Amino acid sequence: MLESSTSIEIRNVYKIFGPHPERYIEAVRDGGMCKADLLEKHNHVLGLSNVSLDIEAGYIQVIMGLSGSGKSTLIRHINRLIEPTAGEVIVEGTDVRALKPKALRNFRRASTAMVFQKFALLPHRTVLGNVVFGLEIRGVSRAEQLEEAHHWISRVGLCGFEDKYPSQLSGGMQQRVGLARALSNDAPILLMDEAFSALDPLIRVDMQTILLDLQDEVRKTIVFITHDLDEALRIGDRVAIMQDGELVQQGRPEDIVLSPATPYVEDFVRQVNRGRVVKVGALAKSVSGPPAALRVSGSLSLADAALRLVEARLSFADVTDSNGAVVGRVGLEDVVRTLARSAGETAALEGMASEELPARLAG
Amino acid sequence: MISLDGFPVMDADTLTALKKAIDGGFRAFTREFGATVEDFFLPLRTFLIFVERLLVTTPWPLVLLVIGGLVYLASRSWRLVAGAVAALLIIGYFGMWEDTMRTLAMIVVATLLSVAVGIPLGILMAWSGRARAVMLPVLDVMQTMPSFVYLIPVVMLLGIGKVPGLIAVVIYAAPPIIRLTNLGIRLVDADVLEAADAFGASTWQKLRKVQLPLALPNIMAGINQTIMAALSMVVVASMIGVQGLGQPVLKAIANQYFTLGVFNGFAIVGIAIIFDRTSQAFGRRLQKHREAEHA
Ligand SMILES: Nc1ncnc2c1ncn2[C@@H]1O[C@H](COP(=O)(O)OP(=O)(O)O)[C@@H](O)[C@H]1O
Ligand SMILES: [Mg+2]
């Protein structure tokens, strides 16, 4: 696969829900009519408004936003479960809007697989029967269906449950079935609409781990919707934030946390523990001069980096990339400032003796 | 002028002319196409006669064995098998074996026909709002119109006999299976259907792998109701020449033979209960996955 090739391009997509979207598209696109006005004056719902997003092949793109902000609408444009009112959707080089019904079905069979918030399993089929569903639809031979299905069933940790019905399984196990069903489809794109939102917090973390482990192995383009920032930051290579049908910010998780673009995004990131989310690489500044006494990996979290500096009784360290090459330098002061801003405790931390820091950070 | 005492009716001559015109038209149609219509239903007649012969001429122990076996296959309940066999033995002992076999043949064929016509129509109704708008009033008429009324044109077209009887039974018995197929498909969880779409299922694949299996409990309830409706038509059908348990009942009414009526009535009840319990048990067995629901 090409390094950093674009897998999904979404270009100026608008979606208006209602009986006559074509009547109001101009008012929205050229006249700048907002969601509230469209609803009040014309009783149509603005689902998406001028959304553009490039998603790179092999990465996890998270889409976040409050309920009703248009996340589900956006993800359903990728496999055209929802038709755009205006704009383009190009997936793996295919103009999805132009597909005729048969071509669209083939595109969905070959290029995308989906995992749903409410699992959407077939209640009359066993775990095995559910996992082979996509393969059956594609018409692969029974032997191949079983081979694929058994592989993915064991991969998501459901060995021994092949003959159980969904109603006999817990939510977390049901969603493992949903995941296995999607993965066995062997499509390059995996669409996950709040796939873990219905699960208990501990189970959810388990599922995130499974997903990340699998992603190391399969390297799919994953579009992952969530309204949980911790989940977004843990899973996402890229994060996009939606509000009222618009994409208000997109970027790396650190970018979003460190420089929220709007008050809405700020609200989202306020509660986040920057010490864990932000990697020290994000603060590295280029330097000249003799090397520092300490080297830390750029993928170390800020909290851990602060701890290392404090324990070494140093005020700065060199930051290395994954190959061990020095890419810049980071100072304890910058680290502490960044950490402190998140908790809103700038004043309390200012002038604090460095010996006290480790305890604060650990607590 | 409109007068308030007495309802303003169409004048008597016009009304008579209207009735005459319609009757005349239908009679002309009958003369013209009666034979064609009869030919059309010939395969049905052949099939019905075949099933009836099979049940009547096969030695009774074999019939009992097969019925018992079928009940077991459907219900997996020995109790039900014992009940069915006992009921049939009693019916036979009271001299009603042959009539019962004839009625059974009629019910089986009527049910098969209702299912064969009803399930596709139900699917059509679920898919198309227009089909549904047309079908609903038709179904209402089929179920509420007194059967004697639609017996008239059926008999005019096809005369007295098995096929017109069968058609009368199907007109009354098909609506439940049509309605419940439609309902069952409409009730299928939209999320599951969306998942099928997301995996690229075609209309046919969705029907076969998602909609019909999930609608099955309702479809089975429809089949059960259809069988019961068909049984309730046995006596009416016997008025136009269908042989079986209905004819002794008619005779009993005409001659005030109380016991004869009661015996045959109970035989009908007996078959009804066997069909009902068996088809319900079968329906339950088909959805084992629901029983497994855990807390
Ligand atoms: N089929 C529809 N008809 C009308 N409005 C819809 C439809 N689907 C979604 N919407 C509206 O579009 C907006 C975005 O919905 P959705 O994409 O489901 O949000 P999210 O997934 O972020 O919670 C909401 O205001 C919702 O009410
Ligand atoms: Mg949603």
XYZ file of C-alpha atoms and ligand atoms in Angstrom:
686
model
C 0.000 0.000 0.000
C 1.173 3.486 -0.809
C 2.447 5.404 2.162
C 0.074 8.231 3.126
C -2.296 7.823 0.200
C -5.727 9.315 0.648
C -8.381 6.674 1.144
C -11.476 8.795 1.608
C -12.040 12.301 0.306
C -15.088 14.193 1.394
C -15.485 17.476 -0.513
C -17.913 20.264 0.413
C -20.644 17.867 1.362
C -24.057 19.206 2.325
C -26.953 17.125 3.527
C -30.419 18.513 4.048
C -33.083 16.194 5.476
C -36.669 16.791 4.421
C -38.993 16.351 1.464
C -37.430 19.058 -0.766
C -33.724 19.460 -0.001
C -33.005 20.786 -3.513
C -35.125 23.878 -2.818
C -32.979 25.058 0.045
C -29.503 23.938 -0.888
C -28.685 27.278 -2.490
C -29.877 29.273 0.484
C -27.657 27.139 2.685
C -24.610 26.938 0.435
C -24.541 30.421 -1.043
C -26.743 32.331 1.365
C -25.172 30.904 4.501
C -28.476 29.933 6.098
C -27.818 28.193 9.422
C -29.290 24.981 10.845
C -31.703 26.763 13.187
C -33.053 29.069 10.451
C -33.533 26.207 8.012
C -35.494 24.293 10.596
C -37.602 27.228 11.720
C -38.379 28.759 8.306
C -38.553 25.685 6.087
C -38.870 22.730 8.429
C -35.850 20.966 6.927
C -32.920 19.645 8.951
C -29.393 20.628 8.048
C -27.507 17.388 8.640
C -24.144 18.388 7.157
C -22.930 21.777 6.100
C -19.892 22.152 3.861
C -17.952 19.249 5.305
C -14.576 18.490 3.752
C -12.295 15.846 5.149
C -9.411 13.781 3.809
C -8.812 10.472 5.485
C -5.496 8.770 4.964
C -5.266 5.096 4.169
C -4.266 2.921 7.085
C -5.041 5.415 9.834
C -7.780 5.783 12.398
C -9.827 8.917 11.859
C -12.004 9.748 14.828
C -15.077 11.928 14.415
C -16.360 13.554 17.572
C -19.222 15.798 18.462
C -22.289 16.107 20.622
C -25.379 14.067 19.876
C -27.119 15.447 16.776
C -24.000 17.105 15.417
C -24.088 14.985 12.250
C -21.535 12.244 12.972
C -23.736 9.345 11.905
C -24.872 11.290 8.870
C -21.282 11.904 7.825
C -20.081 8.317 8.222
C -23.091 7.060 6.230
C -22.046 9.198 3.296
C -18.909 7.112 2.936
C -20.834 3.964 1.970
C -23.784 5.983 0.670
C -26.320 4.733 3.152
C -27.186 8.424 2.982
C -27.031 10.408 -0.273
C -25.413 13.838 -0.153
C -27.558 16.798 -1.204
C -24.435 18.400 -2.649
C -20.720 17.702 -2.679
C -18.442 14.821 -3.518
C -17.440 11.634 -1.787
C -14.472 9.804 -3.304
C -13.541 6.495 -1.705
C -10.484 4.563 -2.878
C -10.670 6.509 -6.127
C -14.363 5.746 -6.665
C -16.886 8.552 -6.962
C -19.467 7.047 -4.648
C -22.256 9.359 -5.817
C -22.025 8.095 -9.385
C -22.466 4.398 -8.575
C -25.483 2.608 -10.031
C -27.359 0.281 -7.628
C -25.459 -2.874 -8.583
C -22.088 -1.128 -8.572
C -22.959 0.396 -5.211
C -23.678 -3.041 -3.766
C -20.388 -4.347 -5.104
C -18.585 -1.325 -3.698
C -20.105 -1.931 -0.264
C -19.205 -5.632 -0.411
C -15.627 -5.039 -1.459
C -14.559 -1.716 0.003
C -16.372 -1.039 3.264
C -17.511 -2.830 6.371
C -19.463 -1.334 9.226
C -19.874 -1.780 12.969
C -22.968 -0.332 14.615
C -23.740 1.246 17.966
C -26.637 -1.117 18.647
C -24.688 -4.077 17.209
C -27.397 -4.789 14.592
C -26.728 -8.544 14.681
C -29.125 -11.054 13.181
C -30.958 -12.443 16.231
C -31.907 -15.680 14.476
C -28.308 -16.551 13.636
C -25.568 -17.867 15.853
C -22.260 -16.089 16.321
C -20.843 -18.079 13.415
C -23.895 -17.353 11.271
C -23.532 -13.646 11.949
C -19.828 -13.539 11.207
C -20.239 -15.254 7.819
C -23.048 -12.877 6.839
C -20.955 -10.448 4.801
C -19.130 -13.325 3.099
C -22.433 -14.969 2.228
C -23.606 -11.712 0.681
C -20.431 -11.599 -1.385
C -21.002 -15.166 -2.491
C -17.706 -16.712 -1.372
C -17.581 -20.481 -0.987
C -18.805 -22.031 2.240
C -15.378 -23.445 3.059
C -13.793 -20.023 2.739
C -16.590 -18.452 4.770
C -15.932 -20.842 7.626
C -12.194 -20.407 7.503
C -12.403 -16.621 7.593
C -15.105 -16.658 10.244
C -13.200 -18.981 12.569
C -10.078 -16.884 12.203
C -11.819 -13.648 13.180
C -13.956 -15.244 15.866
C -10.831 -16.414 17.619
C -9.087 -13.125 16.899
C -11.754 -11.162 18.813
C -11.691 -13.714 21.631
C -14.954 -15.541 21.016
C -13.619 -19.087 20.662
C -16.160 -21.557 21.977
C -19.065 -19.180 21.483
C -19.619 -19.995 17.797
C -22.973 -21.666 18.429
C -24.412 -19.113 20.829
C -27.166 -16.738 19.791
C -26.663 -12.985 20.239
C -29.312 -12.917 22.966
C -27.128 -15.253 25.007
C -24.173 -12.862 24.950
C -23.309 -9.722 26.901
C -23.110 -6.378 25.111
C -19.346 -6.482 24.894
C -19.404 -9.962 23.396
C -22.121 -8.985 20.952
C -19.977 -6.141 19.717
C -17.046 -8.512 19.299
C -19.323 -10.421 16.960
C -20.078 -7.153 15.161
C -16.360 -6.501 14.863
C -15.603 -10.020 13.617
C -18.420 -9.743 11.079
C -16.937 -6.511 9.763
C -13.343 -7.730 9.743
C -14.116 -10.993 7.990
C -15.361 -8.897 5.093
C -11.721 -7.986 4.414
C -12.578 -4.496 3.188
C -9.917 -1.767 3.319
C -12.292 0.584 5.109
C -13.911 -0.014 8.469
C -16.731 2.302 9.530
C -17.522 2.317 13.235
C -20.485 4.419 14.349
C -20.239 4.758 18.127
C -19.340 1.105 18.115
C -18.301 1.073 21.780
C -20.612 3.758 23.163
C -23.223 1.301 24.399
C -20.680 -0.661 26.455
C -19.672 -0.340 30.102
C -16.509 1.739 30.628
C -14.240 -1.201 31.474
C -15.515 -3.299 28.582
C -15.126 -0.283 26.349
C -11.439 0.010 27.217
C -11.062 -3.722 26.488
C -12.629 -3.261 23.095
C -10.392 -0.296 22.335
C -7.402 -2.441 23.117
C -8.665 -5.204 20.844
C -9.240 -2.701 18.074
C -5.783 -1.143 18.408
C -4.129 -4.575 18.475
C -6.040 -5.614 15.387
C -5.201 -2.381 13.631
C -1.481 -3.065 14.107
C -2.075 -6.255 12.183
C -4.571 -5.250 9.491
C -3.801 -1.545 8.886
C -7.213 -0.572 7.661
C -8.613 2.872 7.154
C -10.877 3.191 10.154
C -13.484 5.891 10.625
C -14.415 5.802 14.279
C -17.220 7.856 15.755
C -17.440 8.602 19.426
C -18.630 11.305 21.759
C -16.097 10.315 24.381
C -12.929 12.394 24.215
C -10.793 9.895 26.117
C -11.754 7.257 23.578
C -11.073 9.650 20.701
C -7.614 10.500 21.990
C -6.731 6.930 22.766
C -7.781 5.549 19.400
C -7.418 8.358 16.897
C -4.463 9.106 14.678
C -6.524 12.061 13.539
C -9.515 13.670 15.184
C -12.248 15.762 13.598
C -14.780 17.634 15.671
C -18.320 18.339 14.506
C -20.860 20.862 15.665
C -24.328 21.383 14.182
C -23.377 19.663 10.946
C -20.121 21.513 10.497
C -16.587 20.320 10.918
C -15.133 22.821 13.353
C -11.641 21.427 13.791
C -9.506 18.574 12.577
C -5.982 17.508 13.266
C -3.787 15.317 15.432
C -5.132 14.630 18.916
C -2.465 16.857 20.456
C -3.328 19.750 18.179
C -6.916 19.588 19.292
C -6.009 19.367 22.964
C -3.290 21.992 22.888
C -5.000 24.531 20.676
C -8.764 24.129 20.538
C -10.120 26.241 17.677
C -13.447 27.273 19.179
C -15.080 27.483 22.610
C -17.098 24.369 21.671
C -13.890 22.376 21.165
C -12.464 23.908 24.312
C -15.453 22.581 26.236
C -14.671 19.152 24.888
C -11.003 19.175 25.832
C -11.259 20.973 29.175
C -11.617 17.807 31.208
C -8.907 15.929 29.444
C -5.789 14.780 31.253
C -3.104 16.382 29.106
C -0.368 14.638 31.008
C -1.500 11.371 29.484
C -2.738 12.522 26.094
C -0.079 14.936 24.925
C 3.182 13.383 23.879
C 6.377 15.159 24.699
C 7.235 15.198 20.988
C 4.550 17.853 20.500
C 6.563 20.300 22.644
C 9.996 19.607 21.177
C 11.799 22.704 19.933
C 14.762 22.614 17.626
C 18.091 23.333 19.289
C 21.752 23.733 18.594
C 24.641 23.165 20.936
C 25.843 20.263 23.013
C 23.468 17.309 23.620
C 21.414 17.216 26.811
C 22.196 14.776 29.609
C 18.847 12.997 29.165
C 17.088 11.622 26.124
C 13.397 10.842 26.045
C 11.289 9.281 23.315
C 8.906 11.676 21.559
C 6.060 9.240 22.203
C 6.440 9.551 25.980
C 3.483 11.254 27.657
C 4.031 14.672 29.251
C 3.399 13.297 32.721
C 6.024 10.598 32.297
C 8.480 13.039 30.747
C 8.066 15.432 33.679
C 8.698 12.580 36.062
C 11.870 11.564 34.231
C 13.205 15.127 34.264
C 12.423 15.623 37.924
C 13.962 12.306 38.922
C 17.099 13.143 36.940
C 17.090 16.626 38.485
C 17.433 18.154 35.030
C 15.680 21.141 33.496
C 15.723 19.906 29.888
C 16.070 16.794 27.752
C 16.551 15.851 24.107
C 13.584 14.296 22.313
C 14.104 11.392 19.926
C 11.943 9.932 17.161
C 11.089 6.264 16.788
C 14.517 5.605 15.237
C 16.329 7.151 18.188
C 17.429 10.251 16.294
C 17.250 13.528 18.194
C 14.502 15.749 16.802
C 14.497 18.571 19.340
C 14.653 19.572 22.969
C 12.056 20.059 25.641
C 12.295 22.023 28.902
C 10.733 21.072 32.213
C 9.228 24.523 32.417
C 7.303 24.065 29.120
C 6.152 20.643 30.208
C 4.865 21.909 33.529
C 3.156 24.920 31.942
C 1.339 22.707 29.445
C 0.303 20.294 32.152
C -0.858 23.044 34.437
C -3.005 24.854 31.896
C -5.185 21.802 31.511
C -6.050 21.540 35.153
C -6.609 25.276 35.482
C -4.175 25.283 38.340
C -1.565 27.551 36.825
C -1.467 29.768 39.897
C -1.160 26.884 42.308
C 1.682 25.317 40.397
C 3.625 28.499 39.812
C 6.680 28.712 42.022
C 6.186 25.192 43.227
C 9.416 23.521 44.183
C 10.473 20.909 41.714
C 10.737 18.241 44.438
C 6.998 18.462 45.041
C 6.069 17.884 41.434
C 6.299 14.109 41.219
C 3.802 13.673 44.002
C 1.371 16.086 42.364
C 1.619 14.365 39.059
C 1.252 10.904 40.426
C -1.814 11.840 42.515
C -88.112 16.897 -4.366
C -86.484 15.553 -1.273
C -89.061 14.513 1.250
C -88.099 13.953 4.860
C -90.460 11.089 5.621
C -88.976 8.043 4.006
C -85.440 7.841 2.673
C -84.950 9.238 -0.820
C -84.386 6.024 -2.734
C -83.350 5.439 -6.285
C -86.513 4.859 -8.226
C -87.550 1.227 -8.412
C -87.257 0.852 -12.177
C -83.717 2.173 -12.323
C -82.687 -0.056 -9.443
C -84.183 -3.134 -11.085
C -82.573 -2.234 -14.380
C -79.213 -1.815 -12.650
C -79.425 -5.208 -10.932
C -80.547 -6.840 -14.152
C -77.722 -5.269 -16.112
C -75.086 -6.448 -13.646
C -76.559 -9.940 -13.357
C -76.924 -10.122 -17.141
C -73.356 -8.982 -17.625
C -72.021 -11.523 -15.168
C -74.108 -14.282 -16.700
C -72.780 -13.409 -20.128
C -69.270 -13.453 -18.718
C -69.958 -16.868 -17.177
C -71.241 -18.264 -20.444
C -68.318 -16.842 -22.306
C -65.490 -17.688 -19.921
C -66.896 -20.303 -17.532
C -65.112 -23.105 -19.332
C -61.851 -21.173 -19.480
C -61.967 -20.429 -15.768
C -62.718 -24.053 -15.062
C -59.727 -25.121 -17.139
C -57.598 -22.661 -15.278
C -58.454 -24.328 -11.986
C -58.074 -27.846 -13.349
C -54.596 -28.455 -11.866
C -55.949 -27.410 -8.501
C -58.821 -29.857 -8.839
C -56.426 -32.632 -9.812
C -54.217 -31.909 -6.855
C -57.108 -31.760 -4.410
C -58.506 -35.057 -5.666
C -55.051 -36.619 -5.446
C -54.567 -35.600 -1.824
C -58.074 -36.704 -0.926
C -57.602 -40.138 -2.556
C -54.287 -40.537 -0.864
C -55.749 -39.923 2.578
C -58.899 -41.951 2.021
C -57.381 -45.005 0.309
C -54.196 -45.383 2.331
C -54.750 -47.951 5.119
C -55.643 -46.128 8.323
C -52.708 -47.389 10.456
C -50.303 -45.961 7.882
C -52.118 -42.631 7.853
C -52.017 -42.553 11.654
C -48.320 -43.329 11.604
C -47.566 -40.568 9.109
C -49.688 -37.985 10.941
C -48.078 -38.959 14.241
C -44.661 -38.667 12.630
C -45.437 -35.242 11.206
C -46.747 -34.001 14.539
C -43.569 -35.234 16.177
C -41.284 -33.633 13.584
C -43.042 -30.326 13.996
C -43.421 -30.261 17.766
C -40.869 -32.747 19.192
C -43.501 -33.501 21.815
C -44.597 -37.092 22.448
C -47.542 -35.806 24.457
C -48.874 -33.983 21.433
C -48.348 -37.075 19.274
C -50.249 -39.213 21.766
C -53.074 -36.660 21.905
C -53.328 -36.448 18.113
C -53.317 -40.223 17.623
C -55.882 -40.748 20.381
C -58.175 -38.084 18.921
C -57.969 -39.666 15.457
C -58.586 -43.156 16.885
C -61.722 -41.963 18.639
C -62.900 -40.150 15.509
C -62.376 -43.331 13.482
C -64.120 -45.501 16.090
C -67.173 -43.269 15.841
C -67.317 -43.887 12.090
C -66.059 -40.539 10.897
C -62.669 -41.609 9.506
C -63.400 -41.098 5.836
C -65.146 -37.748 6.266
C -62.284 -36.590 8.457
C -59.749 -37.559 5.792
C -61.700 -35.613 3.172
C -61.845 -32.546 5.384
C -58.161 -32.925 6.168
C -57.373 -33.003 2.449
C -59.385 -29.848 1.879
C -57.700 -28.028 4.772
C -54.219 -29.053 3.690
C -54.760 -27.959 0.093
C -56.515 -24.717 1.103
C -53.686 -23.879 3.496
C -50.983 -24.623 0.942
C -52.803 -22.462 -1.599
C -53.302 -19.638 0.904
C -49.626 -19.707 1.850
C -48.477 -19.884 -1.761
C -50.578 -16.871 -2.689
C -50.519 -15.069 0.649
C -46.807 -14.833 1.420
C -45.890 -13.158 -1.899
C -48.833 -10.780 -1.529
C -47.787 -9.973 2.041
C -44.228 -9.265 0.879
C -45.580 -7.014 -1.863
C -47.628 -5.099 0.695
C -44.615 -4.636 2.932
C -42.478 -3.336 0.079
C -44.914 -1.036 -1.639
C -47.157 1.519 0.012
C -49.385 1.519 -3.041
C -49.867 -2.256 -2.984
C -50.733 -1.932 0.677
C -53.294 0.815 0.031
C -54.996 -1.400 -2.539
C -54.790 -4.647 -0.573
C -56.016 -3.501 2.831
C -59.641 -2.751 1.809
C -59.693 -5.916 -0.312
C -58.614 -7.965 2.703
C -61.271 -6.278 4.817
C -63.924 -7.282 2.292
C -62.582 -10.833 2.062
C -62.787 -11.262 5.815
C -66.074 -9.543 6.548
C -68.257 -10.194 3.501
C -70.621 -13.029 4.477
C -69.300 -16.064 2.665
C -72.712 -16.882 1.219
C -72.481 -13.724 -0.843
C -69.285 -14.577 -2.632
C -70.415 -18.163 -3.004
C -72.986 -16.907 -5.532
C -70.582 -15.741 -8.263
C -68.189 -18.600 -7.537
C -70.958 -21.133 -8.013
C -72.245 -19.319 -11.100
C -68.794 -19.532 -12.630
C -67.699 -22.972 -11.553
C -70.894 -24.732 -10.502
C -71.152 -26.967 -7.439
C -68.116 -29.006 -6.438
C -64.725 -29.212 -4.847
C -62.978 -26.337 -6.598
C -65.569 -23.640 -5.892
C -65.575 -24.870 -2.285
C -61.830 -24.645 -2.138
C -61.895 -21.125 -3.541
C -64.492 -20.025 -1.015
C -62.337 -21.431 1.777
C -59.201 -19.723 0.469
C -60.940 -16.354 0.106
C -61.786 -16.483 3.785
C -58.573 -18.137 5.013
C -55.880 -16.273 3.069
C -56.167 -12.792 4.636
C -54.484 -13.666 7.971
C -51.340 -14.992 6.319
C -51.219 -11.979 3.982
C -51.674 -9.515 6.839
C -49.180 -11.147 9.157
C -46.508 -11.556 6.486
C -46.834 -7.844 5.764
C -46.760 -6.963 9.454
C -43.830 -9.251 10.214
C -41.692 -7.758 7.470
C -42.574 -4.220 8.438
C -41.616 -4.906 12.037
C -38.083 -6.030 11.165
C -35.581 -3.896 13.062
C -34.439 -1.015 10.841
C -30.916 -1.260 12.289
C -30.522 -4.853 11.158
C -31.814 -3.952 7.724
C -29.346 -1.066 7.539
C -26.558 -3.468 8.448
C -27.607 -5.738 5.582
C -27.523 -2.727 3.254
C -24.108 -1.724 4.551
C -22.776 -5.166 3.655
C -24.141 -4.779 0.141
C -27.103 -7.148 0.325
C -29.442 -7.136 -2.672
C -33.200 -6.863 -2.276
C -33.525 -10.607 -2.651
C -30.716 -11.333 -0.180
C -32.301 -8.995 2.365
C -35.636 -10.753 1.924
C -34.217 -14.243 2.231
C -31.566 -13.712 4.890
C -33.086 -10.970 7.015
C -36.721 -10.062 6.461
C -38.343 -13.478 6.091
C -36.414 -15.161 8.930
C -37.127 -12.262 11.279
C -40.778 -12.146 10.195
C -41.118 -15.905 10.690
C -42.843 -15.779 14.092
C -45.535 -13.551 12.616
C -45.756 -15.628 9.449
C -46.203 -18.776 11.553
C -48.952 -17.052 13.538
C -50.541 -16.177 10.194
C -50.401 -19.789 9.010
C -51.973 -20.918 12.256
C -54.812 -18.409 11.865
C -55.250 -19.401 8.236
C -55.675 -23.063 9.183
C -58.225 -22.169 11.842
C -60.121 -19.962 9.388
C -60.146 -22.754 6.810
C -61.574 -25.191 9.373
C -64.311 -22.741 10.273
C -65.393 -22.769 6.618
C -65.850 -26.546 6.436
C -69.619 -26.480 6.929
C -70.159 -23.568 4.553
C -68.036 -25.252 1.894
C -70.072 -28.445 2.251
C -73.124 -26.486 1.135
C -71.649 -26.266 -2.330
C -70.668 -29.849 -2.601
C -67.438 -30.260 -0.649
C -67.404 -33.641 0.992
C -66.206 -34.201 4.509
C -67.279 -33.478 8.051
C -69.417 -30.529 6.962
C -72.022 -32.575 5.133
C -73.192 -34.654 8.109
C -73.498 -31.386 10.025
C -75.749 -29.989 7.308
C -77.803 -33.146 7.366
C -78.034 -32.896 11.128
C -79.312 -29.321 10.886
C -81.902 -30.211 8.269
C -83.177 -33.233 10.184
C -82.525 -32.125 13.737
C -80.127 -35.008 14.425
C -78.575 -33.563 17.532
C -76.022 -36.314 18.163
C -74.850 -36.522 14.571
C -74.200 -32.794 14.621
C -72.314 -32.932 17.907
C -70.113 -35.873 16.869
C -69.031 -34.262 13.623
C -68.670 -30.905 15.329
C -66.311 -32.441 17.851
C -64.345 -34.134 15.083
C -63.772 -30.697 13.538
C -62.742 -29.341 16.929
C -60.369 -32.293 17.341
C -58.593 -31.607 14.048
C -58.492 -27.904 14.846
C -56.744 -28.531 18.153
C -54.225 -30.915 16.583
C -53.373 -28.371 13.862
C -53.260 -25.480 16.296
C -51.019 -27.063 18.923
C -48.710 -28.576 16.342
C -48.243 -25.414 14.313
C -47.722 -23.351 17.456
C -45.142 -25.761 18.812
C -43.420 -25.671 15.437
C -43.420 -21.874 15.476
C -41.867 -21.845 18.943
C -39.225 -24.333 17.928
C -38.260 -22.165 14.966
C -37.307 -19.358 17.281
C -35.210 -21.172 19.793
C -32.903 -18.173 19.902
C -35.589 -16.164 21.666
C -36.036 -18.696 24.453
C -32.345 -18.358 25.186
C -32.827 -14.720 26.197
C -30.856 -14.346 29.380
C -31.343 -11.989 32.277
N -33.523 10.742 8.403
C -33.474 11.955 8.998
N -34.472 12.834 8.810
C -34.428 14.055 9.384
N -33.445 14.483 10.180
C -32.420 13.647 10.408
C -32.378 12.335 9.839
N -31.247 11.710 10.242
C -30.606 12.601 11.030
N -31.314 13.760 11.130
C -30.914 14.964 11.860
O -29.624 15.324 11.426
C -28.857 15.771 12.510
C -27.622 14.918 12.655
O -27.986 13.620 13.072
P -26.933 12.460 13.329
O -26.015 12.402 12.181
O -27.693 11.236 13.661
O -26.175 13.000 14.612
P -25.156 12.237 15.572
O -24.857 10.909 15.000
O -23.983 13.135 15.637
O -25.834 12.142 16.905
C -29.749 15.732 13.736
O -30.286 17.012 13.930
C -30.816 14.742 13.344
O -32.019 15.068 13.982
Mg -25.171 8.965 15.826
